[in-house]
Short mmCIF file of C-alpha atoms and ligand atoms in Angstrom, two decimals:
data_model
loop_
_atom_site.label_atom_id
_atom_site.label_comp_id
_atom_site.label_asym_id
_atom_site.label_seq_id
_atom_site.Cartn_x
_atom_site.Cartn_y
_atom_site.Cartn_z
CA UNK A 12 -60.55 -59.80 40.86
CA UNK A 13 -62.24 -57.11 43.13
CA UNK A 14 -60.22 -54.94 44.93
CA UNK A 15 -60.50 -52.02 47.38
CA UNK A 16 -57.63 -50.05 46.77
CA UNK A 17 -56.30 -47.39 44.06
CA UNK A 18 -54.49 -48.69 41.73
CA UNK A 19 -51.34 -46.82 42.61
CA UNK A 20 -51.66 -48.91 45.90
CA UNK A 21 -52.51 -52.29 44.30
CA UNK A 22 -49.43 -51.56 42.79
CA UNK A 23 -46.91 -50.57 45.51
CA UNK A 24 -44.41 -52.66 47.16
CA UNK A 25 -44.63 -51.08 50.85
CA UNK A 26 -41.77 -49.43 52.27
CA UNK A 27 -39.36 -52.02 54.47
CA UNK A 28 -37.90 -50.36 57.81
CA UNK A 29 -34.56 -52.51 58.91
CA UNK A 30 -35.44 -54.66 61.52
CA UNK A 31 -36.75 -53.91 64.93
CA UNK A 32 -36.37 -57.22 67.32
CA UNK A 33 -38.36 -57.03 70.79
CA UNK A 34 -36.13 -55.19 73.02
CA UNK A 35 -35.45 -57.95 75.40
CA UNK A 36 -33.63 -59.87 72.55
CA UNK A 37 -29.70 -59.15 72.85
CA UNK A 38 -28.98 -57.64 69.55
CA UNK A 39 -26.16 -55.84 68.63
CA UNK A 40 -28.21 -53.52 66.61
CA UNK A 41 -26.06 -51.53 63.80
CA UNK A 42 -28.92 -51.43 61.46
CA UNK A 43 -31.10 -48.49 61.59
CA UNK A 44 -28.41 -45.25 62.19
CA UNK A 45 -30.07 -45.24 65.58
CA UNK A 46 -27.74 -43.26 68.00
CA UNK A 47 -26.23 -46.25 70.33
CA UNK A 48 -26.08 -43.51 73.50
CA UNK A 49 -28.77 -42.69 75.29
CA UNK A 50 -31.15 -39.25 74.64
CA UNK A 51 -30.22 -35.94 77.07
CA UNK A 52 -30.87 -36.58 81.26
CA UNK A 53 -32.83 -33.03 80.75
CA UNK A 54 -35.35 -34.23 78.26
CA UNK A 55 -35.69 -37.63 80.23
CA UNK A 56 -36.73 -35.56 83.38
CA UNK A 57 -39.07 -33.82 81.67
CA UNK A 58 -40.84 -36.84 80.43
CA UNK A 59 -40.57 -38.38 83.89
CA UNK A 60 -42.14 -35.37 84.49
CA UNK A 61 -45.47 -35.06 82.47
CA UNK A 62 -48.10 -33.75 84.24
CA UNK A 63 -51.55 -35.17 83.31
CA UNK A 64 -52.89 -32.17 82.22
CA UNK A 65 -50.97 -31.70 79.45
CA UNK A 66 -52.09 -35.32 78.12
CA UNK A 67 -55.91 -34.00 78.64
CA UNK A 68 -55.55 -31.34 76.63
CA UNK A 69 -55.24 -31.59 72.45
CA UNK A 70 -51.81 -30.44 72.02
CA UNK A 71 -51.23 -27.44 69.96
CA UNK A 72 -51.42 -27.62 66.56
CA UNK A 73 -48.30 -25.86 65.34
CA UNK A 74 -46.18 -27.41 68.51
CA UNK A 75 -45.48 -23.87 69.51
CA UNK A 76 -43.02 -25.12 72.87
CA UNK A 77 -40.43 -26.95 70.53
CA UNK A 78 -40.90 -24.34 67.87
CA UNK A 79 -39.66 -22.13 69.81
CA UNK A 80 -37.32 -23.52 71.30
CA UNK A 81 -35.52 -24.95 67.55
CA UNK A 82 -36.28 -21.42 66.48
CA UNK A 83 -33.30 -20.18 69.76
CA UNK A 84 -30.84 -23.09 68.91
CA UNK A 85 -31.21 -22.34 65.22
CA UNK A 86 -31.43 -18.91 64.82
CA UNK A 87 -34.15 -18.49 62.34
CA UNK A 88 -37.68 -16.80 62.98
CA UNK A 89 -40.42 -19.78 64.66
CA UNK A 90 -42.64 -18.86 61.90
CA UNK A 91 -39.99 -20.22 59.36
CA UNK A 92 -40.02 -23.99 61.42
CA UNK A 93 -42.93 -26.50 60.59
CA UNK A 94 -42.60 -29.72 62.82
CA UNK A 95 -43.69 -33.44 62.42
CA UNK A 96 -44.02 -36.37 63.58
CA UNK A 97 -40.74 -37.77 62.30
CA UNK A 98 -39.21 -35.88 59.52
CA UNK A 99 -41.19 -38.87 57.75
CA UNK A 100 -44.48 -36.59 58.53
CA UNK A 101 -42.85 -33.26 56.79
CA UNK A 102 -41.54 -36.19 53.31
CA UNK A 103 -45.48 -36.92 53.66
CA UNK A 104 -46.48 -33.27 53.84
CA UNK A 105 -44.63 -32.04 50.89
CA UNK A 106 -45.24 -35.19 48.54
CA UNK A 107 -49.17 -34.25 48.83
CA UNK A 108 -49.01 -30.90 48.91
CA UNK A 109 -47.07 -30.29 45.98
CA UNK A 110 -47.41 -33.76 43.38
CA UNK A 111 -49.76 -35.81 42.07
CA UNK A 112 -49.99 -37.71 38.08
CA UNK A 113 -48.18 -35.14 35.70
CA UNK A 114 -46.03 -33.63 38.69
CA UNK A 115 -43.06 -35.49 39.22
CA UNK A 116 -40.89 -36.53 42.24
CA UNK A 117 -37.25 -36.59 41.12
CA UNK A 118 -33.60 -37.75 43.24
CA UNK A 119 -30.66 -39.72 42.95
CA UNK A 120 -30.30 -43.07 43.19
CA UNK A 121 -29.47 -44.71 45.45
CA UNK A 122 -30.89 -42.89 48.29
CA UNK A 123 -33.87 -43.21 51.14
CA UNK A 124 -36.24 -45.44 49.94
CA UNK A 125 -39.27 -43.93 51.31
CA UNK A 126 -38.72 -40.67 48.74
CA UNK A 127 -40.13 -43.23 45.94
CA UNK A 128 -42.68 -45.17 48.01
CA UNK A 129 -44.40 -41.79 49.22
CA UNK A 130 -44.40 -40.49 45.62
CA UNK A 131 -45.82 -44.24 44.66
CA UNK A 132 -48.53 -43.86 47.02
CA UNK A 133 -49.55 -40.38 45.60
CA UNK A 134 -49.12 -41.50 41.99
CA UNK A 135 -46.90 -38.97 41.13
CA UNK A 136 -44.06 -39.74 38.34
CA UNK A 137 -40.78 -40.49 39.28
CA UNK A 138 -37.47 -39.76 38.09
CA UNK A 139 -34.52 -41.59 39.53
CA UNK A 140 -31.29 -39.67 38.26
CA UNK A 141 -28.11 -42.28 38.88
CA UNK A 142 -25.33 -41.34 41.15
CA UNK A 143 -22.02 -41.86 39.88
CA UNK A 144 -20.01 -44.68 42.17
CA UNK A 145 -18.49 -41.60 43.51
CA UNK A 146 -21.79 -40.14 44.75
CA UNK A 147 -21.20 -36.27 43.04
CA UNK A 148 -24.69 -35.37 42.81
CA UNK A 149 -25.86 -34.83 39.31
CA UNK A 150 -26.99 -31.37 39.48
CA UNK A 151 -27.77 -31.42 34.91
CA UNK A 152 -29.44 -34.53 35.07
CA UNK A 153 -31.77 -33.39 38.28
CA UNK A 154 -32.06 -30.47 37.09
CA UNK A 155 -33.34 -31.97 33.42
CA UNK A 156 -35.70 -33.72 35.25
CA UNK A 157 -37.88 -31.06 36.07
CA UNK A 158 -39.54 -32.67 39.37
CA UNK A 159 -42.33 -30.62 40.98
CA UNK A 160 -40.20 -31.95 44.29
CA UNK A 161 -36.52 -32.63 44.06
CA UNK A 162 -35.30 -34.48 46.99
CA UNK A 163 -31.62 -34.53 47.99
CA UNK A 164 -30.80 -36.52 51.60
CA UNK A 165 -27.24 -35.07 52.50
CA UNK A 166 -25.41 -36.74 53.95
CA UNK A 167 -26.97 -38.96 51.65
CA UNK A 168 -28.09 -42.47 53.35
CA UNK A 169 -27.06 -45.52 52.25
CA UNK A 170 -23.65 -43.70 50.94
CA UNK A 171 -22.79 -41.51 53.89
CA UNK A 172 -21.61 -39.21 51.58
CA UNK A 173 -21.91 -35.38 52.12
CA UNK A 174 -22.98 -32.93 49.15
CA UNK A 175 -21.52 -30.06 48.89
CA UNK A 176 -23.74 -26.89 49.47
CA UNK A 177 -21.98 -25.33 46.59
CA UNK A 178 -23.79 -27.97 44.48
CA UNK A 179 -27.12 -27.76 46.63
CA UNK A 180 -26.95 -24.01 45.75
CA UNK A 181 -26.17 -24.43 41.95
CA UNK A 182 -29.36 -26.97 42.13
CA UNK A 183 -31.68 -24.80 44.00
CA UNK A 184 -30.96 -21.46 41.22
CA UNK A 185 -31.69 -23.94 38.26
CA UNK A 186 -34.86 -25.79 39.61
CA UNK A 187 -37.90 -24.27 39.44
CA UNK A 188 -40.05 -27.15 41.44
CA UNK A 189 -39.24 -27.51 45.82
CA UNK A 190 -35.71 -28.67 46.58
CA UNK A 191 -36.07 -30.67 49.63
CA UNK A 192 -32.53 -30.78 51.60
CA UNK A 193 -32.78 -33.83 54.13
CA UNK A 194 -30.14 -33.32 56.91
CA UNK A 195 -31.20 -36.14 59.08
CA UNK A 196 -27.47 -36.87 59.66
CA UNK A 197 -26.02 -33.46 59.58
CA UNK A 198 -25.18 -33.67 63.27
CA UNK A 199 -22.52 -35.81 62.22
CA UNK A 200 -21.30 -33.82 59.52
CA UNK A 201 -19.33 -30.65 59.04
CA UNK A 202 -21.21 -28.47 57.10
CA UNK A 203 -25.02 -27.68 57.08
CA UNK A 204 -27.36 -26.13 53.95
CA UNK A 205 -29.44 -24.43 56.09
CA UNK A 206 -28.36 -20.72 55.03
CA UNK A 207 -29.94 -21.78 51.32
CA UNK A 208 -33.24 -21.39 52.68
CA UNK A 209 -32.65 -17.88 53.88
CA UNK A 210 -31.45 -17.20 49.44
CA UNK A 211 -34.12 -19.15 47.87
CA UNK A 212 -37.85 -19.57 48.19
CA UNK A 213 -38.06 -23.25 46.93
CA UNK A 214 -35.80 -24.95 49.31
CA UNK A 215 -36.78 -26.54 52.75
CA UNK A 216 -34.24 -28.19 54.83
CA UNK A 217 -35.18 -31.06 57.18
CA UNK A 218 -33.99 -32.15 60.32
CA UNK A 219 -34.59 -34.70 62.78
CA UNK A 220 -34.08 -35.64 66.44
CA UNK A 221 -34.34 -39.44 65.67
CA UNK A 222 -30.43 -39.54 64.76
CA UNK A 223 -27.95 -37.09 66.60
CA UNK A 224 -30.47 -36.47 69.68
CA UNK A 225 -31.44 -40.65 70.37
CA UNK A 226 -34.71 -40.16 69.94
CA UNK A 227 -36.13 -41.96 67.11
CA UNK A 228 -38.98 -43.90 68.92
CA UNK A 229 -39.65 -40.31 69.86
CA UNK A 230 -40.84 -39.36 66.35
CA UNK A 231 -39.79 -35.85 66.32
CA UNK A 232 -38.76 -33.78 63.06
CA UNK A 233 -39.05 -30.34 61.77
CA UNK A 234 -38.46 -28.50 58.10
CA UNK A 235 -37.00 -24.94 58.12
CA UNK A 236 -37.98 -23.01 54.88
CA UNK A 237 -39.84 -19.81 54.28
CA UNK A 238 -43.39 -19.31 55.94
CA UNK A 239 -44.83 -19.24 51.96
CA UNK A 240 -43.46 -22.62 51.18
CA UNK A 241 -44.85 -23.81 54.75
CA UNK A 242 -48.22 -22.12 54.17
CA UNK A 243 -48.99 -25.21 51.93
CA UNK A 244 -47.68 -27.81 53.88
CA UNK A 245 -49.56 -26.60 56.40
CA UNK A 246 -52.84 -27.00 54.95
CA UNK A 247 -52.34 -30.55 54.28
CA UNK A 248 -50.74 -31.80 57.74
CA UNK A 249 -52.95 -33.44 60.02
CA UNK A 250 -54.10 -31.04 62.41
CA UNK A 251 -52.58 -32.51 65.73
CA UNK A 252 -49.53 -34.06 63.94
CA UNK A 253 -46.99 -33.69 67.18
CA UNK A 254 -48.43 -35.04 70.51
CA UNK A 255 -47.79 -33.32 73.64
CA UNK A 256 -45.03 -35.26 74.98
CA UNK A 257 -42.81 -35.66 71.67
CA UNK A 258 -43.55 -31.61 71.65
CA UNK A 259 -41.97 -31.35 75.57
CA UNK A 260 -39.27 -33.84 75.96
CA UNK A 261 -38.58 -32.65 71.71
CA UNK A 262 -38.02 -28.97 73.47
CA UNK A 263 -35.56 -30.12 76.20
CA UNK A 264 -33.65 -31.96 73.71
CA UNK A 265 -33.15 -29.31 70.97
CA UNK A 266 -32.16 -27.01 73.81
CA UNK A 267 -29.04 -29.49 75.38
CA UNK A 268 -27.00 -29.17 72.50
CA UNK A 269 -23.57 -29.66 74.40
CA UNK A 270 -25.04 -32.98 75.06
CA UNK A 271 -25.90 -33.89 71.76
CA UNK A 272 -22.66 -32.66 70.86
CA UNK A 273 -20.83 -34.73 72.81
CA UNK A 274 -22.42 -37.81 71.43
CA UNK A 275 -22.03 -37.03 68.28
CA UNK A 276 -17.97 -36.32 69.04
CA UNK A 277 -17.79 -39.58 70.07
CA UNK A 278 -19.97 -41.25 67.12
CA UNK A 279 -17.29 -39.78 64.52
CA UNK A 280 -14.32 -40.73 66.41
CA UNK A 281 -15.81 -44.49 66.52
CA UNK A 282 -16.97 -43.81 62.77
CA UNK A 283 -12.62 -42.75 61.49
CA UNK A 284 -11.73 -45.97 63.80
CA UNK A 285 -14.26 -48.07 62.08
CA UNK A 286 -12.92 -46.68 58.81
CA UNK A 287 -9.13 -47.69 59.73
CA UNK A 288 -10.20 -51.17 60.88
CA UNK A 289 -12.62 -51.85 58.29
CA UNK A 290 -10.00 -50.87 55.79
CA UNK A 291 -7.53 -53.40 57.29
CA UNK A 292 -10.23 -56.21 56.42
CA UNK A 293 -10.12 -55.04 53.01
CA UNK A 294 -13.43 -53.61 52.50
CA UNK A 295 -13.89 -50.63 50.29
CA UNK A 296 -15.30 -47.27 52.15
CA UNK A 297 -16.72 -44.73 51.04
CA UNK A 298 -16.07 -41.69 52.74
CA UNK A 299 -19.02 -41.00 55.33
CA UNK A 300 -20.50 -37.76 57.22
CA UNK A 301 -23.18 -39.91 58.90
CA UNK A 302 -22.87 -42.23 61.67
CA UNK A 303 -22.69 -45.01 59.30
CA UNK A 304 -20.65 -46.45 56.34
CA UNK A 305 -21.25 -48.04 53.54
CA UNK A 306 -18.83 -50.64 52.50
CA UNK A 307 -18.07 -52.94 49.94
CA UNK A 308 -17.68 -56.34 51.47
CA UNK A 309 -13.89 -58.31 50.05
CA UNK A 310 -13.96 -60.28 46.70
CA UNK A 311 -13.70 -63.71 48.73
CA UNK A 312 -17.11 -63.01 50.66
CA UNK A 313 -20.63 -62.08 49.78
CA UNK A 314 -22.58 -59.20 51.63
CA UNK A 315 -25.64 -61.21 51.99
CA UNK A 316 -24.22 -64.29 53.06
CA UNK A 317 -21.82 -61.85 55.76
CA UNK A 318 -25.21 -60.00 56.73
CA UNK A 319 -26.57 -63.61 57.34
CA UNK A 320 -23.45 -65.25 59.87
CA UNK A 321 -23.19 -61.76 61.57
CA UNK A 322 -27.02 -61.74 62.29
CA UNK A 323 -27.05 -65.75 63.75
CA UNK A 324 -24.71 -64.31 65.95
CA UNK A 325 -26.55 -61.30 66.83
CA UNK A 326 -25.54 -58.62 65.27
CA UNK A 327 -27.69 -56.67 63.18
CA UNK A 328 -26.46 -54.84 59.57
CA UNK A 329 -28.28 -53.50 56.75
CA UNK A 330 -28.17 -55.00 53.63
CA UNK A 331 -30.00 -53.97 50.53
CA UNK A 332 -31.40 -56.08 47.68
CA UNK A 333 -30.79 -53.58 45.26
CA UNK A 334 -28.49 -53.65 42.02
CA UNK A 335 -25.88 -51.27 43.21
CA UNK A 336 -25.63 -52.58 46.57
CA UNK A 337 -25.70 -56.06 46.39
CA UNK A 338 -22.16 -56.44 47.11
CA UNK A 339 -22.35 -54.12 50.09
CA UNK A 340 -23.23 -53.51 53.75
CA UNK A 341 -24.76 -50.64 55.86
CA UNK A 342 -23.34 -50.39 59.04
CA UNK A 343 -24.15 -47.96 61.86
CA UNK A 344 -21.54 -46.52 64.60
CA UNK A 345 -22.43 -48.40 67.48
CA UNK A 346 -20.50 -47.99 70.73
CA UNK A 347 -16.74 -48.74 71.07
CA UNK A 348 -18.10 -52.60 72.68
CA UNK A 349 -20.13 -52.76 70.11
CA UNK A 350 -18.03 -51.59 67.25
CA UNK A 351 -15.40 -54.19 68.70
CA UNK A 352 -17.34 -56.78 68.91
CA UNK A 353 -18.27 -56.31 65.14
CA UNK A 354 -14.95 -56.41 64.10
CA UNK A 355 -14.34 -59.63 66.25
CA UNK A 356 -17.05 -61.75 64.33
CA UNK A 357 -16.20 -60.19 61.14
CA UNK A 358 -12.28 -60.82 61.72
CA UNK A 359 -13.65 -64.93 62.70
CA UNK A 360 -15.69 -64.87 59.45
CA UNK A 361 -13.40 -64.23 57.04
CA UNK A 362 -10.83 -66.40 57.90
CA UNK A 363 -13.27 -68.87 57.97
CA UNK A 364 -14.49 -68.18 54.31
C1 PLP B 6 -33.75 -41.65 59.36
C2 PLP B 6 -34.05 -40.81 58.16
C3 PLP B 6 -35.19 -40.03 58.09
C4 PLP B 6 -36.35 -40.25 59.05
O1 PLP B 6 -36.30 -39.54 60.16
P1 PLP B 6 -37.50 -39.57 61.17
O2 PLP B 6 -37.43 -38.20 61.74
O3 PLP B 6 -37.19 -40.65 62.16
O4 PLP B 6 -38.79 -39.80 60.46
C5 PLP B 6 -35.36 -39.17 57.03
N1 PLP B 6 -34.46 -39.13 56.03
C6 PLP B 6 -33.37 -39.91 56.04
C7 PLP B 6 -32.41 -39.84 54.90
C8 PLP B 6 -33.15 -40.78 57.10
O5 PLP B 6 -32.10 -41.59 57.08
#
């Protein structure tokens, strides 16, 4: 049989996002960790706002506005911040910058999906180190596995669980390949690894504004690490890889942090009632920094078939067809309605079962 493609690509099965139904549909939609309140008034304004001029013009190539203005919230040097479209675009950037056959992409298992896809795509090797069912990260094992690119999403998605830096550090002295440190959900979380980058030159951290700032259809990330680690992602990014109004409204977010803040106050106050309630039902928890949790559905149900009767009546969860979570669910915080009304249907479908 002919074919056009690589055989690393003949061979992939694509990466599949959680569903996206056409926003007129009313779907309770706890699927995809969006954030269920809406992004900052200020950066709305400013995309209200957009003159046509800055749409005419390429924007610039480095994204210089919302540099600068991550570089004030975070306190590290704009030079040390390299921003994407999507912390997706910086995964993208490091996977072909620094791996290809014979230089390996390692992680724990299970984690984000798209870590093995993008390392499928550039034919590197992978090596998927198992986390324990209490999600410690094993630092030996990763560290055995000698990837050109470790990747380590903390809070870790689909677990929720936090790592501790302690670990993170004790990883990043014993590597010698990049130690990527995804925080996409760390503005739910307590504690941050962003002071590793400052201690060693192989880590980058990652961030993103699709989570704690509601902005995902934005698609608006950045990595913080040390301008020689970025030197080489640069060189591989596409040149205009932020357009001009994901750079603008991007910089007006960053800077309302009281408002993200707030949000994110009220995510993990939903997220411990959640826990309580959820607990109630009998479903096992494990303990989550994100605005999510993973849960192990009760012994007289099964996850799929619960995913299935909650989505007929229009509420959307995540489940996985994957060995070690085929007895669980993904949920995201939604709003107090919407976290109620989720316990409602679930409360009706177990009784039923
Ligand atoms: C959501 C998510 C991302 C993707 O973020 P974008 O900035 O929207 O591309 C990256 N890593 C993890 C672990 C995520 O859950």
């Amino acid at each position: 049989m002919t074919t056009y493609f690589r055989p690393s690509i003949d061979a992939l099965s694509p990466y599949v996002p959680g569903e996206q139904p056409a926003s007129k549909v009313p779907v309770i939609k706890l699927n995809t960790n969006e954030n269920p309140y809406p992004p900052s008034p200020k950066a709305l304004k400013v995309l209200q706002e957009i003159p046509g001029e800055l749409l005419r013009r390429y924007p610039h190539p480095m994204a210089r506005e919302f540099r600068q203005a991550a570089s004030q919230v975070l306190g590290v040097p704009a030079d040390w911040i390299l921003v994407g479209n999507g912390s997706d675009d910086l995964l993208t950037m490091i996977i072909r910058a620094c791996t290809e056959p014979g230089r390996s992409v390692a992680y724990p298992m299970p984690t984000y999906v798209l870590y093995r896809t993008l390392a499928q795509i550039q034919a590197a090797d992978v090596v998927e180190v198992p986390y324990p069912e209490d999600y410690t990260l094993p630092v030996e094992a990763l560290v055995a596995a000698g990837g050109a690119v470790t990747f380590i999403a903390s809070p870790n998605s689909p677990s929720g669980t936090e790592i501790p830096v302690e670990l993170l550090d004790k990883l990043a002295s014993q590597v010698t390949g990049v130690v990527v440190i995804d925080e996409a959900y760390v503005d739910f979380a307590e504690t941050s690894a962003l002071d590793l980058v400052k201690r060693y030159e192989n880590v980058i951290v990652l961030r993103t504004l699709s989570k704690g700032y509601s902005l995902a259809g934005l698609r608006l990330g950045f990595g913080v690490a040390n301008p020689t680690l970025l030197s080489g992602l640069i060189k591989v990014k596409d040149s205009y890889n932020v357009d001009a109004v994901a750079c603008a409204v991007g910089a007006a977010a960053i800077l309302d942090r009281e408002y993200k803040d707030e949000n994110a106050e009220k995510v993990k106050k939903s997220r411990s009632e959640m826990v309580t309630a959820l607990n109630e039902f009998g479903f096992e928890i494990w303990p989550s920094q994100a605005n999510f949790l993973l849960v192990r559905v009760p012994a007289s149900v099964r996850a799929e078939w619960l995913y299935q009767q909650l989505k007929e009546r229009g509420i959307l969860v995540r489940y996985f067809q994957q060995s070690r979570l085929a007895d669980k669910l993904r949920i995201t915080i939604g709003t107090p309605e919407q976290n109620a009304a989720l316990l409602d249907n679930l409360s009706s479908l177990l009784q039923k079962s």
